[in-house]
Tab-separated table of C-alpha atoms in Angstrom:
chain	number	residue	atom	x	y	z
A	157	UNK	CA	111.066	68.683	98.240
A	158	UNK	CA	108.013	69.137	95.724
A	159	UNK	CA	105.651	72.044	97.108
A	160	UNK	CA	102.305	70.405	98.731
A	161	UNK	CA	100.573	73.987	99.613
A	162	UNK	CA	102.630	76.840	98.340
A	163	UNK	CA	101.802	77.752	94.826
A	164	UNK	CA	102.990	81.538	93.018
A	165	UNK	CA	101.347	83.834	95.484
A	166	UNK	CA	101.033	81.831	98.959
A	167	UNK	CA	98.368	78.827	99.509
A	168	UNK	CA	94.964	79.136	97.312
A	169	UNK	CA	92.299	76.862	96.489
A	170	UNK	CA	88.253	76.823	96.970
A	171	UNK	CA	87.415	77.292	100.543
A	172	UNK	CA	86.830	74.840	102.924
A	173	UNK	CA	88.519	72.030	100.413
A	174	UNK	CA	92.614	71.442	101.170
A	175	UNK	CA	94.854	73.193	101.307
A	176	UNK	CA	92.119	75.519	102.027
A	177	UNK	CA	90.971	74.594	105.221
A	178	UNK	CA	90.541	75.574	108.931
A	179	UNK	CA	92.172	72.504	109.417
A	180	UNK	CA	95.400	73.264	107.314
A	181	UNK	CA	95.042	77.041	108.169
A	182	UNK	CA	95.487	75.807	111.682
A	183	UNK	CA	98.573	73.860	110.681
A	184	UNK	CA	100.257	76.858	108.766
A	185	UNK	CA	99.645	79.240	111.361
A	186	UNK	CA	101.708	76.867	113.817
A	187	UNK	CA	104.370	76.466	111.627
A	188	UNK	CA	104.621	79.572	110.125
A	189	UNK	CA	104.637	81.206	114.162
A	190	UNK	CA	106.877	78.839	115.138
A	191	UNK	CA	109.486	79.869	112.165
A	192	UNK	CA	109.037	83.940	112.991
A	193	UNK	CA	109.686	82.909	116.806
A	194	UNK	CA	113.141	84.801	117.523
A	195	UNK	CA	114.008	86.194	121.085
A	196	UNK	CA	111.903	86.822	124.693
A	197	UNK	CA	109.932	90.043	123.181
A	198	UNK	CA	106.247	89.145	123.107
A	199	UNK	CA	105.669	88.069	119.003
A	200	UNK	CA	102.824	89.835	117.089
A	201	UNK	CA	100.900	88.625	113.808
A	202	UNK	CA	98.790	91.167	111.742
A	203	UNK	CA	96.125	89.257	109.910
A	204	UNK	CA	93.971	90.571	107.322
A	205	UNK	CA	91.476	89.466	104.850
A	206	UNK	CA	89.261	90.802	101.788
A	207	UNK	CA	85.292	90.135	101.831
A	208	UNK	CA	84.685	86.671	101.027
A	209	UNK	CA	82.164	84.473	103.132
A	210	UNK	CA	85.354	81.706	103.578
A	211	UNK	CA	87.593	84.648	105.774
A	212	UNK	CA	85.290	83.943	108.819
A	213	UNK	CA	86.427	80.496	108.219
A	214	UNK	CA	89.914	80.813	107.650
A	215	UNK	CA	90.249	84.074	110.304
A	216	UNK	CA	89.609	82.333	113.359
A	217	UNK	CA	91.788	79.072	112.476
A	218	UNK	CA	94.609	81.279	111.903
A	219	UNK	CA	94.298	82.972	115.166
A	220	UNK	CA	94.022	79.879	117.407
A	221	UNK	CA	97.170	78.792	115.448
A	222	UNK	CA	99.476	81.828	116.071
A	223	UNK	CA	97.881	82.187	119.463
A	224	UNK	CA	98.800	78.409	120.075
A	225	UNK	CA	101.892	78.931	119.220
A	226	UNK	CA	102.491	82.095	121.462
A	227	UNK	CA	102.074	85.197	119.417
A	228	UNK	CA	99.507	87.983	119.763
A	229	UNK	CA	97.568	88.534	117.114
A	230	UNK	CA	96.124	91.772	115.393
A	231	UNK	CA	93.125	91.482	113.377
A	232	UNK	CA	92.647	94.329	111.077
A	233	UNK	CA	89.605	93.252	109.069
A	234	UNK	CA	89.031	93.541	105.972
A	235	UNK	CA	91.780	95.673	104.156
A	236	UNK	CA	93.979	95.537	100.928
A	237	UNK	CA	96.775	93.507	100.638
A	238	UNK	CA	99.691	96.358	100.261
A	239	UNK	CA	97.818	97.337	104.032
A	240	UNK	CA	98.976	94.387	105.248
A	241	UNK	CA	102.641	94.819	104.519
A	242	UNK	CA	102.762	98.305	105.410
A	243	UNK	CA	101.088	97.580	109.268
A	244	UNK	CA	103.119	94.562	109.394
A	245	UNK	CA	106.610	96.692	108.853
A	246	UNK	CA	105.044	100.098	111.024
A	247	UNK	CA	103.943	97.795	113.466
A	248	UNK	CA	107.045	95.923	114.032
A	249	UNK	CA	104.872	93.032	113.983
A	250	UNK	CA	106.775	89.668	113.582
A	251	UNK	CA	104.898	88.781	110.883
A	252	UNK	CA	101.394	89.097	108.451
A	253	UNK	CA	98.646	87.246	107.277
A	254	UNK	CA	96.306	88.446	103.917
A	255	UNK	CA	93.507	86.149	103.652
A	256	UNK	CA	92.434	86.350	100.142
A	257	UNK	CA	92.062	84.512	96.637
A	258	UNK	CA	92.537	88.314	95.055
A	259	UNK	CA	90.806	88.393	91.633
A	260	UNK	CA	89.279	84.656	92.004
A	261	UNK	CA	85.844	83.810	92.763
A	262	UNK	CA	84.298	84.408	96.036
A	263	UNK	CA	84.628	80.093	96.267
A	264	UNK	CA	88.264	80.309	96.475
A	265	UNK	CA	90.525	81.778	99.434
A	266	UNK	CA	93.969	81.962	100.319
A	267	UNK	CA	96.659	83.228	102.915
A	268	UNK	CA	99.382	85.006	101.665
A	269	UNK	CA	102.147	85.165	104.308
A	270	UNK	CA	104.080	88.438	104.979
A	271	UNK	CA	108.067	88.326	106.782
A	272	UNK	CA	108.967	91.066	109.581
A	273	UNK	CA	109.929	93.467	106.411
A	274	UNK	CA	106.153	93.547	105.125
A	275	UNK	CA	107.952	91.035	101.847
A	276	UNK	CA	105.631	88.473	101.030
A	277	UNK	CA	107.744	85.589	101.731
A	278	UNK	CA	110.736	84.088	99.778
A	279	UNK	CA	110.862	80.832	98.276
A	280	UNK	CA	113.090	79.567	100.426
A	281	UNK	CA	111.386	80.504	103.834
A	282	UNK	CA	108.436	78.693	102.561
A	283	UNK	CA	109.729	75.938	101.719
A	284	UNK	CA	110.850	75.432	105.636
A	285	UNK	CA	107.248	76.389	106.589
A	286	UNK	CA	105.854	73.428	104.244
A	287	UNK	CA	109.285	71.034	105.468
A	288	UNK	CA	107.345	72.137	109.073
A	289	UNK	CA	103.985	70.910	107.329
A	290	UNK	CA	105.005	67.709	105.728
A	291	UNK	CA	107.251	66.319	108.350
A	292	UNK	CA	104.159	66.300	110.620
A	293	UNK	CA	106.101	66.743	113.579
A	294	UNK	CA	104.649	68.391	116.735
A	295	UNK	CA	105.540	71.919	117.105
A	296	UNK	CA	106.314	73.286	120.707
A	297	UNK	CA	103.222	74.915	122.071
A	298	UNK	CA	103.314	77.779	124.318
A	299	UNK	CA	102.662	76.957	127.935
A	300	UNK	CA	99.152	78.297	129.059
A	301	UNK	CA	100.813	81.203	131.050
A	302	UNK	CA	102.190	81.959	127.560
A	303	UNK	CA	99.236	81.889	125.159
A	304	UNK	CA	98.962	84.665	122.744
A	305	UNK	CA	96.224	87.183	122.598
A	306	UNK	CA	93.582	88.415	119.927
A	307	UNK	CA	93.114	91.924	119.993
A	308	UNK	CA	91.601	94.513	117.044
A	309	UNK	CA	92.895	96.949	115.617
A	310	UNK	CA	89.980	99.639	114.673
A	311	UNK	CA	91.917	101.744	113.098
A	312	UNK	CA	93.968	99.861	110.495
A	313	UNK	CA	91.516	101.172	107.502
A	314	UNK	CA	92.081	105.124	108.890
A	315	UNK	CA	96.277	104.186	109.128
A	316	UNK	CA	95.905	102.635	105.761
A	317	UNK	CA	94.326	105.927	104.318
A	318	UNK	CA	96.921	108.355	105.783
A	319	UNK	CA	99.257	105.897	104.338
A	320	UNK	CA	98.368	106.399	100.693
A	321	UNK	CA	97.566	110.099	101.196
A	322	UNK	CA	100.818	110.429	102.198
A	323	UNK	CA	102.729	108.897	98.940
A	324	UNK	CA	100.452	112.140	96.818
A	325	UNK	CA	102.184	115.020	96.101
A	326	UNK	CA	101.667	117.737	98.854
A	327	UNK	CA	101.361	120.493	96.070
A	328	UNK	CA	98.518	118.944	94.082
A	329	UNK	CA	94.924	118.312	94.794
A	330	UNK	CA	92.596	116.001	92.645
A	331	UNK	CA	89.543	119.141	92.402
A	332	UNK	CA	87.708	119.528	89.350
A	333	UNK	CA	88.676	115.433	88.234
A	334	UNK	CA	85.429	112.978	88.217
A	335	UNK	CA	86.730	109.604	89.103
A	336	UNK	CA	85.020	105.838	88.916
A	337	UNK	CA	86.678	103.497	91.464
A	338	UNK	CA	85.311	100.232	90.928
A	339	UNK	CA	86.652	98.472	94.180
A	340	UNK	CA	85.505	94.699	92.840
A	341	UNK	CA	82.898	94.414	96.010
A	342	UNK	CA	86.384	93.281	97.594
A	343	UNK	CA	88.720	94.599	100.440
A	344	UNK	CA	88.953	98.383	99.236
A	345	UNK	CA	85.454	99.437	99.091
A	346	UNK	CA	85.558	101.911	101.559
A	347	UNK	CA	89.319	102.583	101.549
A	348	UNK	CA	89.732	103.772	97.717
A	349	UNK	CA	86.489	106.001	97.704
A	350	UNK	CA	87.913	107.821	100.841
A	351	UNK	CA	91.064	108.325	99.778
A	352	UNK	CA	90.274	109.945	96.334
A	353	UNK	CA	87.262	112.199	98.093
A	354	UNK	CA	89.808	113.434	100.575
A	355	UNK	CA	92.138	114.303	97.934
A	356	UNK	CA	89.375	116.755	96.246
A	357	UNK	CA	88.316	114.095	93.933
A	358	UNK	CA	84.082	114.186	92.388
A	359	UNK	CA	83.772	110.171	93.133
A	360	UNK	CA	81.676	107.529	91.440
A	361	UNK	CA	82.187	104.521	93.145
A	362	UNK	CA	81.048	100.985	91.886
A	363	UNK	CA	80.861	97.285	93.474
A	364	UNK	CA	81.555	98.976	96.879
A	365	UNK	CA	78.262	96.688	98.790
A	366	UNK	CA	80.327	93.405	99.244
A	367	UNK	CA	77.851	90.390	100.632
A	368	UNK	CA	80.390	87.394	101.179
A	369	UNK	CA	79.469	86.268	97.848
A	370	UNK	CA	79.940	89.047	94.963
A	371	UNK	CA	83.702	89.830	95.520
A	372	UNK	CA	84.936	90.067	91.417
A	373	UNK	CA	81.652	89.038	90.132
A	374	UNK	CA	81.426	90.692	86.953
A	375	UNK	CA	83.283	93.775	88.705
A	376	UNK	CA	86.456	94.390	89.006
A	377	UNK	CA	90.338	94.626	87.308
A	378	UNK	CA	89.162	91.326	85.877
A	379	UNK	CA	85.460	92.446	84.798
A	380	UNK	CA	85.643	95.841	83.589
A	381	UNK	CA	82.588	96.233	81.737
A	382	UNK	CA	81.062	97.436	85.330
A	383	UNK	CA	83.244	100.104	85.165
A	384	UNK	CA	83.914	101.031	81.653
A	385	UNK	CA	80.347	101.927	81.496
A	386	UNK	CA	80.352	103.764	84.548
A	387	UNK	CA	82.595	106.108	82.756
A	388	UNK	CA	80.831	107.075	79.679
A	389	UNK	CA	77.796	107.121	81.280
A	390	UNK	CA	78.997	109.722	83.922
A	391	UNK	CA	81.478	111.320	81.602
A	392	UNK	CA	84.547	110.699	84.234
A	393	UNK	CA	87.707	111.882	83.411
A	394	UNK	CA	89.244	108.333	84.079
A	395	UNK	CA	88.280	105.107	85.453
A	396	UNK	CA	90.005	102.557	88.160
A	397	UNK	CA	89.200	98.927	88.613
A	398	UNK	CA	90.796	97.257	91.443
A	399	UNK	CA	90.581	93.567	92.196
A	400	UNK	CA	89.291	91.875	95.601
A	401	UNK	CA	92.424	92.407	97.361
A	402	UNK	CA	93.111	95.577	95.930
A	403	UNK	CA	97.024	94.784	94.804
A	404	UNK	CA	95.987	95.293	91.337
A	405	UNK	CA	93.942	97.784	88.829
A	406	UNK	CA	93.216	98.502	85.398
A	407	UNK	CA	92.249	101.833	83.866
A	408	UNK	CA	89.835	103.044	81.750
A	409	UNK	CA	90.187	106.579	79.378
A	410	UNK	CA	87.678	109.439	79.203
A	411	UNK	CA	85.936	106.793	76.260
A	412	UNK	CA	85.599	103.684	77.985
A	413	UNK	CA	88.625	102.253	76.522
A	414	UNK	CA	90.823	99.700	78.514
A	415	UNK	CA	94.651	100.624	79.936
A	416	UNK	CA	96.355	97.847	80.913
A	417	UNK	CA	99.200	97.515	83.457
A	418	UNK	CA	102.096	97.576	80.535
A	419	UNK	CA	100.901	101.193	79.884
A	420	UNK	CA	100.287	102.414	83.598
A	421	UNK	CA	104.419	100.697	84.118
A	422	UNK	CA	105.299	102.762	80.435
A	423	UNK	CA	103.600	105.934	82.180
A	424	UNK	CA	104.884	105.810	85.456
A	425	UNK	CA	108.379	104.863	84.570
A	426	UNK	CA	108.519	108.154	82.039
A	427	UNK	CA	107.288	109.975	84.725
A	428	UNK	CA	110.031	109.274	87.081
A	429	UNK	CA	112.374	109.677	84.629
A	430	UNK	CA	111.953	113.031	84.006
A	431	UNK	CA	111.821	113.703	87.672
A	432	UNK	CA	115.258	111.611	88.171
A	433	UNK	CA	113.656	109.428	90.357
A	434	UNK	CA	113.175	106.174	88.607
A	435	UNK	CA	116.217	103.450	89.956
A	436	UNK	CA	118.143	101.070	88.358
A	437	UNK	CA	117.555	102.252	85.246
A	438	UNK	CA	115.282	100.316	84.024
A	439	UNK	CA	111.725	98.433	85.013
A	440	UNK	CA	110.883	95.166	86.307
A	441	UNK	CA	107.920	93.200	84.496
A	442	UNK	CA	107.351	89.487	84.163
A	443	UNK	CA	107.846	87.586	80.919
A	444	UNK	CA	103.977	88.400	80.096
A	445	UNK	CA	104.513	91.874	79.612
A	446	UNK	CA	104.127	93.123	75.682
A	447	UNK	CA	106.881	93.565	73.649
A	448	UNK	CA	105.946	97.530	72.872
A	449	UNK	CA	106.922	98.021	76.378
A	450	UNK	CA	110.351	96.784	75.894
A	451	UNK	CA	110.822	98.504	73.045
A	452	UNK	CA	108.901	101.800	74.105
A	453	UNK	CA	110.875	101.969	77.180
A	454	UNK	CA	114.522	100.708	75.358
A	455	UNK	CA	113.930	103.899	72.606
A	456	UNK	CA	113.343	106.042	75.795
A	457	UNK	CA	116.934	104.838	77.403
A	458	UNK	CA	115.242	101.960	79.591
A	459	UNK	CA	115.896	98.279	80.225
A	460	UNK	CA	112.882	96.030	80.984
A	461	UNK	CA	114.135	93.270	83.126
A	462	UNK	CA	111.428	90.103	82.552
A	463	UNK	CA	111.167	87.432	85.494
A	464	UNK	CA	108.272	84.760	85.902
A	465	UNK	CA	104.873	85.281	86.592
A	466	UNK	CA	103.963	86.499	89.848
A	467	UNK	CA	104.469	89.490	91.715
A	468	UNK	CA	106.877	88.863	94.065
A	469	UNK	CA	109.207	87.754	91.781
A	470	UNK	CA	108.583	91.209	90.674
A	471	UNK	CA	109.943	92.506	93.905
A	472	UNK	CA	112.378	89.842	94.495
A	473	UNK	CA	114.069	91.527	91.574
A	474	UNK	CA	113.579	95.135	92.250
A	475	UNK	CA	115.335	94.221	95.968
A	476	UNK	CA	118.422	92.461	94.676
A	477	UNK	CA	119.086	94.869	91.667
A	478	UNK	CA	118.007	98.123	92.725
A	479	UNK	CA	114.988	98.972	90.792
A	480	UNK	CA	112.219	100.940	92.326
A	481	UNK	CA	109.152	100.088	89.689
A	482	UNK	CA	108.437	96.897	88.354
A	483	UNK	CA	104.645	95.188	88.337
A	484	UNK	CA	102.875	93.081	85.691
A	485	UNK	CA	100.670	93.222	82.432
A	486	UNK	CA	97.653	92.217	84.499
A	487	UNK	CA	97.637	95.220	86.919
A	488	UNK	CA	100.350	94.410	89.750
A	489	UNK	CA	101.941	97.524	90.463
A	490	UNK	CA	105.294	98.300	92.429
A	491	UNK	CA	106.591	100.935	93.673
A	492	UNK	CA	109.303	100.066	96.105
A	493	UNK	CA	109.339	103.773	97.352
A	494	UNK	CA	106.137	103.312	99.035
A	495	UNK	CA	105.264	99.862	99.558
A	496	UNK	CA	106.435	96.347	99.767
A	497	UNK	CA	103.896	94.746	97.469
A	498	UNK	CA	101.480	95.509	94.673
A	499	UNK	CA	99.492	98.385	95.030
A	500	UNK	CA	96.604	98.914	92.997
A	501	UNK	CA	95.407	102.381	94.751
A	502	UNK	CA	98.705	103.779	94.987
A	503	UNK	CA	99.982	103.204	91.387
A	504	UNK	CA	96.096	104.613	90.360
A	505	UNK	CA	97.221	108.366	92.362
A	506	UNK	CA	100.697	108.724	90.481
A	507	UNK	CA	98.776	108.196	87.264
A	508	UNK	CA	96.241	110.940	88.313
A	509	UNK	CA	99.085	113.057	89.126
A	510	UNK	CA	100.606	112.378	85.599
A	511	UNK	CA	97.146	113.679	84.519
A	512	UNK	CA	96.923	116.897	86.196
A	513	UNK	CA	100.634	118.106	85.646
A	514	UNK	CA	99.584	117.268	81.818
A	515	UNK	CA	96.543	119.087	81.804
A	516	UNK	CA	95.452	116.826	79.024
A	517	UNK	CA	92.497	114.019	78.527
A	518	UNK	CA	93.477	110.430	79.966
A	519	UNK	CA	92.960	109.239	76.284
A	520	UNK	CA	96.335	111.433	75.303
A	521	UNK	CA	98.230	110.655	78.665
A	522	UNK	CA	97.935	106.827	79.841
A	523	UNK	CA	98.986	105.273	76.608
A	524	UNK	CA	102.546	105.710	75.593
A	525	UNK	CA	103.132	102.617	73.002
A	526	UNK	CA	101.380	100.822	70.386
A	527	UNK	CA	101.619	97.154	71.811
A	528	UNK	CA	102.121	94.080	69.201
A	529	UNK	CA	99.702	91.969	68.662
A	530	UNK	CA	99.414	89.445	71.611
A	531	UNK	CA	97.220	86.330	72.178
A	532	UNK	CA	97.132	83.808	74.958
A	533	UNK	CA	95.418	80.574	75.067
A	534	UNK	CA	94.794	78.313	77.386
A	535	UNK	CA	95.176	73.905	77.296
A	536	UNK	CA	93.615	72.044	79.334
A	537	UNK	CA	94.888	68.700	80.592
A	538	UNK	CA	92.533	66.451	81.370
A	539	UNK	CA	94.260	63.566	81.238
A	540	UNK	CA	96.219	63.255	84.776
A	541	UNK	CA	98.863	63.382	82.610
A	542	UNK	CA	101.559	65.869	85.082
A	543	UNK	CA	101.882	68.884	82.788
A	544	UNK	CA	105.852	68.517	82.625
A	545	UNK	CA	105.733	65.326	80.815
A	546	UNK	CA	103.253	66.900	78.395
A	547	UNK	CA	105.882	69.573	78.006
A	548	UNK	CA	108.650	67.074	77.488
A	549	UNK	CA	106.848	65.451	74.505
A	550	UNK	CA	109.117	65.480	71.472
A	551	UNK	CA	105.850	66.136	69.647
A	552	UNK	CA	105.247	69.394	71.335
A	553	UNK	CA	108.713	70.305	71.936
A	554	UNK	CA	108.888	70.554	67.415
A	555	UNK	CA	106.017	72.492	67.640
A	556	UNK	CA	107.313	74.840	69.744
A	557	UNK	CA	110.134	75.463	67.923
A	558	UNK	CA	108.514	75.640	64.955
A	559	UNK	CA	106.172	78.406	65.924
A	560	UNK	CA	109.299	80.510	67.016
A	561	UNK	CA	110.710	79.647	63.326
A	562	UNK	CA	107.978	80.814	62.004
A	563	UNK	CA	108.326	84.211	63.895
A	564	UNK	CA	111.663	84.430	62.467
A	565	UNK	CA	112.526	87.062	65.594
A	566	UNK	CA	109.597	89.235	64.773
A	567	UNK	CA	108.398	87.937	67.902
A	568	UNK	CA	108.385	85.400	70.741
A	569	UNK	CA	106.444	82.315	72.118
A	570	UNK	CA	105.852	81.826	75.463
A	571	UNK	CA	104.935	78.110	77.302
A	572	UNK	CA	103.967	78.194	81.088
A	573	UNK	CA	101.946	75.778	83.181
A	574	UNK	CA	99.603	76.922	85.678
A	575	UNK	CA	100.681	76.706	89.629
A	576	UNK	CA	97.365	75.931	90.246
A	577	UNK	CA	95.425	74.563	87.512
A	578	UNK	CA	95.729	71.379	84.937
A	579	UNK	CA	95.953	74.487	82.432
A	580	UNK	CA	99.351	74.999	79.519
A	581	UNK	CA	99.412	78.424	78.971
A	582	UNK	CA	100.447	79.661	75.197
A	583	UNK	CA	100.832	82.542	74.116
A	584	UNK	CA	102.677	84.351	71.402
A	585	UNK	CA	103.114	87.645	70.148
A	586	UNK	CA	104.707	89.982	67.120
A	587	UNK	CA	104.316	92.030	64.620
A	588	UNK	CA	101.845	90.071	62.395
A	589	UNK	CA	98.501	89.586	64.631
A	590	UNK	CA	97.230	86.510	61.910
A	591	UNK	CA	100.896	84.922	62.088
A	592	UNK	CA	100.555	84.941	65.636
A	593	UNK	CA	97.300	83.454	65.878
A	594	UNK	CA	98.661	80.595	63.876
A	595	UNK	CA	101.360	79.934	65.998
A	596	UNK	CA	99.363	79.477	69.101
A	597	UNK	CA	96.867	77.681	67.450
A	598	UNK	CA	99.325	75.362	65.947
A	599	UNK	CA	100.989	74.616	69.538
A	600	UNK	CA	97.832	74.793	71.367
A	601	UNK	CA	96.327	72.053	69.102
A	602	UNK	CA	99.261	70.074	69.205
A	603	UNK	CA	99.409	70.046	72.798
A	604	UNK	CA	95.588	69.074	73.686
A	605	UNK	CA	96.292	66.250	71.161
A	606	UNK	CA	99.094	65.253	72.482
A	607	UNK	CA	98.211	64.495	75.888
C-alpha cells in the first residue's frame, strides 16, 4: 500500500490544505487512538505543538479525535519536540502528538506521532494507522459514559527544563560563558533561554517573541544570519540556532562562522570516546553527512554507519545496533542516553561542556575535520511526470554513472527524491570542489531536460 499521508517525519503540508486539515487531523487522531487502545486502564495522549497560527487549528481536532475515541488527553502547549517524547515515556502516556512543520514556514504544519516508548513511530505502525485511514471504515467510538477528557498540563515547560538540566554535568557550571540562543520564534523560546541562565550562563537570546506567523522567518537553524550577527556584535563566546520545533541546531564560533551538525556529531562522538562512553563503536548519520566525517571519525577508530534521510531512521538504527549518538548534517542530534528523538538544546549543553573542560575559544574546539567539498542541487519536476520514472530514464541513469566515473572514487554522488516535494535532489561531493560542481551540474541538467 502506497503512503497517502505519511511522508519522512509524520504528516506535513500547508495548513488547513490535506493532509493538513482539522478534518484529516480528526481522522488520524481516531485511528491512531484506536491502534494505542490496549487493556481496561484509562488511555492518555500528550499533545504538543510549536507556535504557528495553524496549531489552534490542528490542536483542538486532535483532541476531539482521541477524546472520541476514549483517551484522555494532555495538552502541554507549546514545547519542543524531544519534550514530547520524554513526557510521553515519564508519563506513561499511551501515546504523543507534536504538532509542528519544524524548520518550514509558519504556512505549513504537521503531527508527528510518538509510540508508548516516546519513539516517533515505525514504518510499519504507520502504515496500519494510514490502512485505518484509507479503508474508511468506522472506528468504534467510545460510549458517552466513556469519553475521554482534556486536561492541561501547566507544568510541562518547568518538567521539560529539569529534564535537560539534568543530562549537564553536576560538577560544571556555564559562569563567565556569553551565549546567543536564537530559538527560531518557535517552540523553545522560553525553554532554551531558561535553561542556559539557570546553568550560570550571560544570555543573549534572539527570535524568542513568536506571533503565529514569524516561526523560522529569517531566524533560526535554517536562517542563521539572525544569529551569526548576534555573536560578533555581542562578542559571545558561541552561538546556538535552533529550529521551530527545537529538534535541531546549528552553531556559530566566537567569529560568526557556521558549525554544522557533521562537526557538533565529530565533537561529541570524540568526547565520549575519551570518556568510554560512546556505544557501538561507531556513529549513526544519514547518507548526507560529509565524507570528512567518515574519514575523521575512521582515523580516530570510528565507524560511521549512513542510513536515509530523516531522523528516525537515525534512531531506528542506533536501537537495533546499539549505538548511542547518531543525528544528521542539518542539525538533528541524538543522544540515546537522554532522549528518544533529536535534541537540539541538549546536544548544544554537551558541546558547551566540551568548551569549558577545553578552556579554549569555540573557533579551536567545535571543528574537528576539514570537510570535502560538497554541493547539493535541487530539480524540479514540473511535469507530473512521478519522480521514479524520471529516475528510471536510461538517459539519466548514464548520467549518473558517468558523474561517479568521473569521480573515479575520490568521491560519491548522491540521487534522492523529495517525500514531499516534486523536487530530485543531487548532490555530490570529493576532493576536487570544480569536479564536483560539474558532476551535479551535468546530472542536474540532464535530469530537468529529461523530464
Amino acid at each position: 500500500m502506497s503512503r497517502k499521508y505519511f511522508g519522512t517525519d509524520g504528516i506535513r503540508g500547508k495548513a488547513n490544505v490535506a493532509p493538513v486539515t482539522a478534518e484529516i487531523a480528526l481522522a488520524v487522531a481516531k485511528a491512531a487512538g484506536a491502534h494505542f487502545l490496549r487493556g481496561n486502564h484509562r488511555h492518555t495522549v500528550v499533545i504538543g505543538k510549536d507556535t504557528r497560527l495553524s496549531g489552534y487549528l490542528l490542536e483542538p481536532a486532535l483532541t476531539a479525535g482521541f477524546i472520541s475515541v476514549g483517551m484522555d488527553v494532555v495538552l502541554l502547549g507549546p514545547i519542543p519536540t524531544p519534550a514530547v517524547g520524554m513526557l510521553t515515556r515519564s508519563m506513561r502516556a499511551d501515546m504523543g502528538v507534536m504538532i509542528s512543520a519544524s524548520h518550514n514556514p509558519y504556512e505549513d504544519n504537521g503531527i508527528k506521532l510518538f509510540g508508548p516508548d516516546g519513539f516517533k513511530l515505525s514504518d510499519d505502525v504507520e502504515m496500519e494507522i494510514e490502512q485505518r485511514l484509507q479503508d474508511n471504515k468506522d472506528i468504534p467510538l467510545a460510549t458517552s459514559a466513556k469519553l475521554g477528557r482534556a486536561t492541561r498540563l501547566e507544568g510541562a515547560m518547568g518538567r521539560y527544563i529539569e529534564f535537560v538540566k539534568n543530562t549537564f554535568p553536576k560538577d560544571l557550571r556555564l559562569d563567565g560563558l556569553k551565549i546567543v540562543i536564537d530559538c527560531a520564534n518557535g517552540a523553545a523560546y522560553k525553554v532554551a533561554p531558561t535553561v542556559l541562565y539557570e546553568l550560570g550562563a550571560t544570555v543573549i537570546p534572539v527570535a524568542v517573541t513568536p506571533d503565529g506567523f514569524n516561526i523560522n522567518k529569517d531566524c533560526g537553524a535554517t536562517a542563521t544570519t539572525l544569529m551569526q550577527e548576534a555573536v560578533v556584535a555581542h562578542g559571545a563566546d558561541i552561538g546556538i540556532a535552533l529550529d521551530g520545533d527545537a529538534d535541531r541546531l546549528i552553531l556559530a564560533d566566537e567569529h560568526g562562522q557556521i558549525v554544522d551538525g557533521d562537526q557538533v556529531m565529530a565533537l561529541i562522538a570524540k568526547t565520549l570516546q575519551s570518556r568510554g562512553l560512546l556505544s557501538g563503536g561507531g556513529v549513526v548519520a544519514t547518507v548526507m553527512s560529509n565524507m570528512g566525517l567518515e574519514n575523521y571519525l575512521n582515523d580516530i577508530g570510528l565507524d560511521l554507519i549512513r542510513t536515509p534521510v530523516g531522523d528516525r531512521y537515525v534512531v531506528q538504527t542506533m536501537r537495533e545496533q546499539g549505538y548511542n549518538l547518531g543525528g544528521e548534517q542539518s542539525g538533528h542530534m541524538v543522544m540515546s542516553d537522554y532522549t528518544t528523538t533529536g535534541d537540539g538544546l541538549i546536544a548544544a549543553l554537551q558541546v558547551l561542556v566540551a568548551l569549558i573542560r577545553a578552556d579554549k575559544p569555540a573557533s579551536e574546539v567545535v571543528r574537528g575535520f576539514s570537510p570535502l567539498p560538497q554541493l547539493l542541487q535541487n530539480v524540479r519536476i514540473n511535469s507530473g511526470v512521478p519522480l521514479d520514472d524520471v529516475l528510471a530514464l536510461p538517459v539519466v541513469k548514464e548520467a549518473i554513472q558517468a558523474g561517479e566515473a568521473q569521480l573515479n572514487g575520490t568521491g560519491r554522488v548522491l540521487i534522492r527524491k523529495s517525500g514531499t516535494e516534486p523536487l530530485i535532489r543531487v548532490m555530490a561531493e570529493g576532493e576536487d570542489s570544480k569536479l564536483v560542481n560539474s558532476v551535479v551540474s551535468e546530472i542536474s541538467e540532464t535530469i530537468s531536460s529529461a523530464s
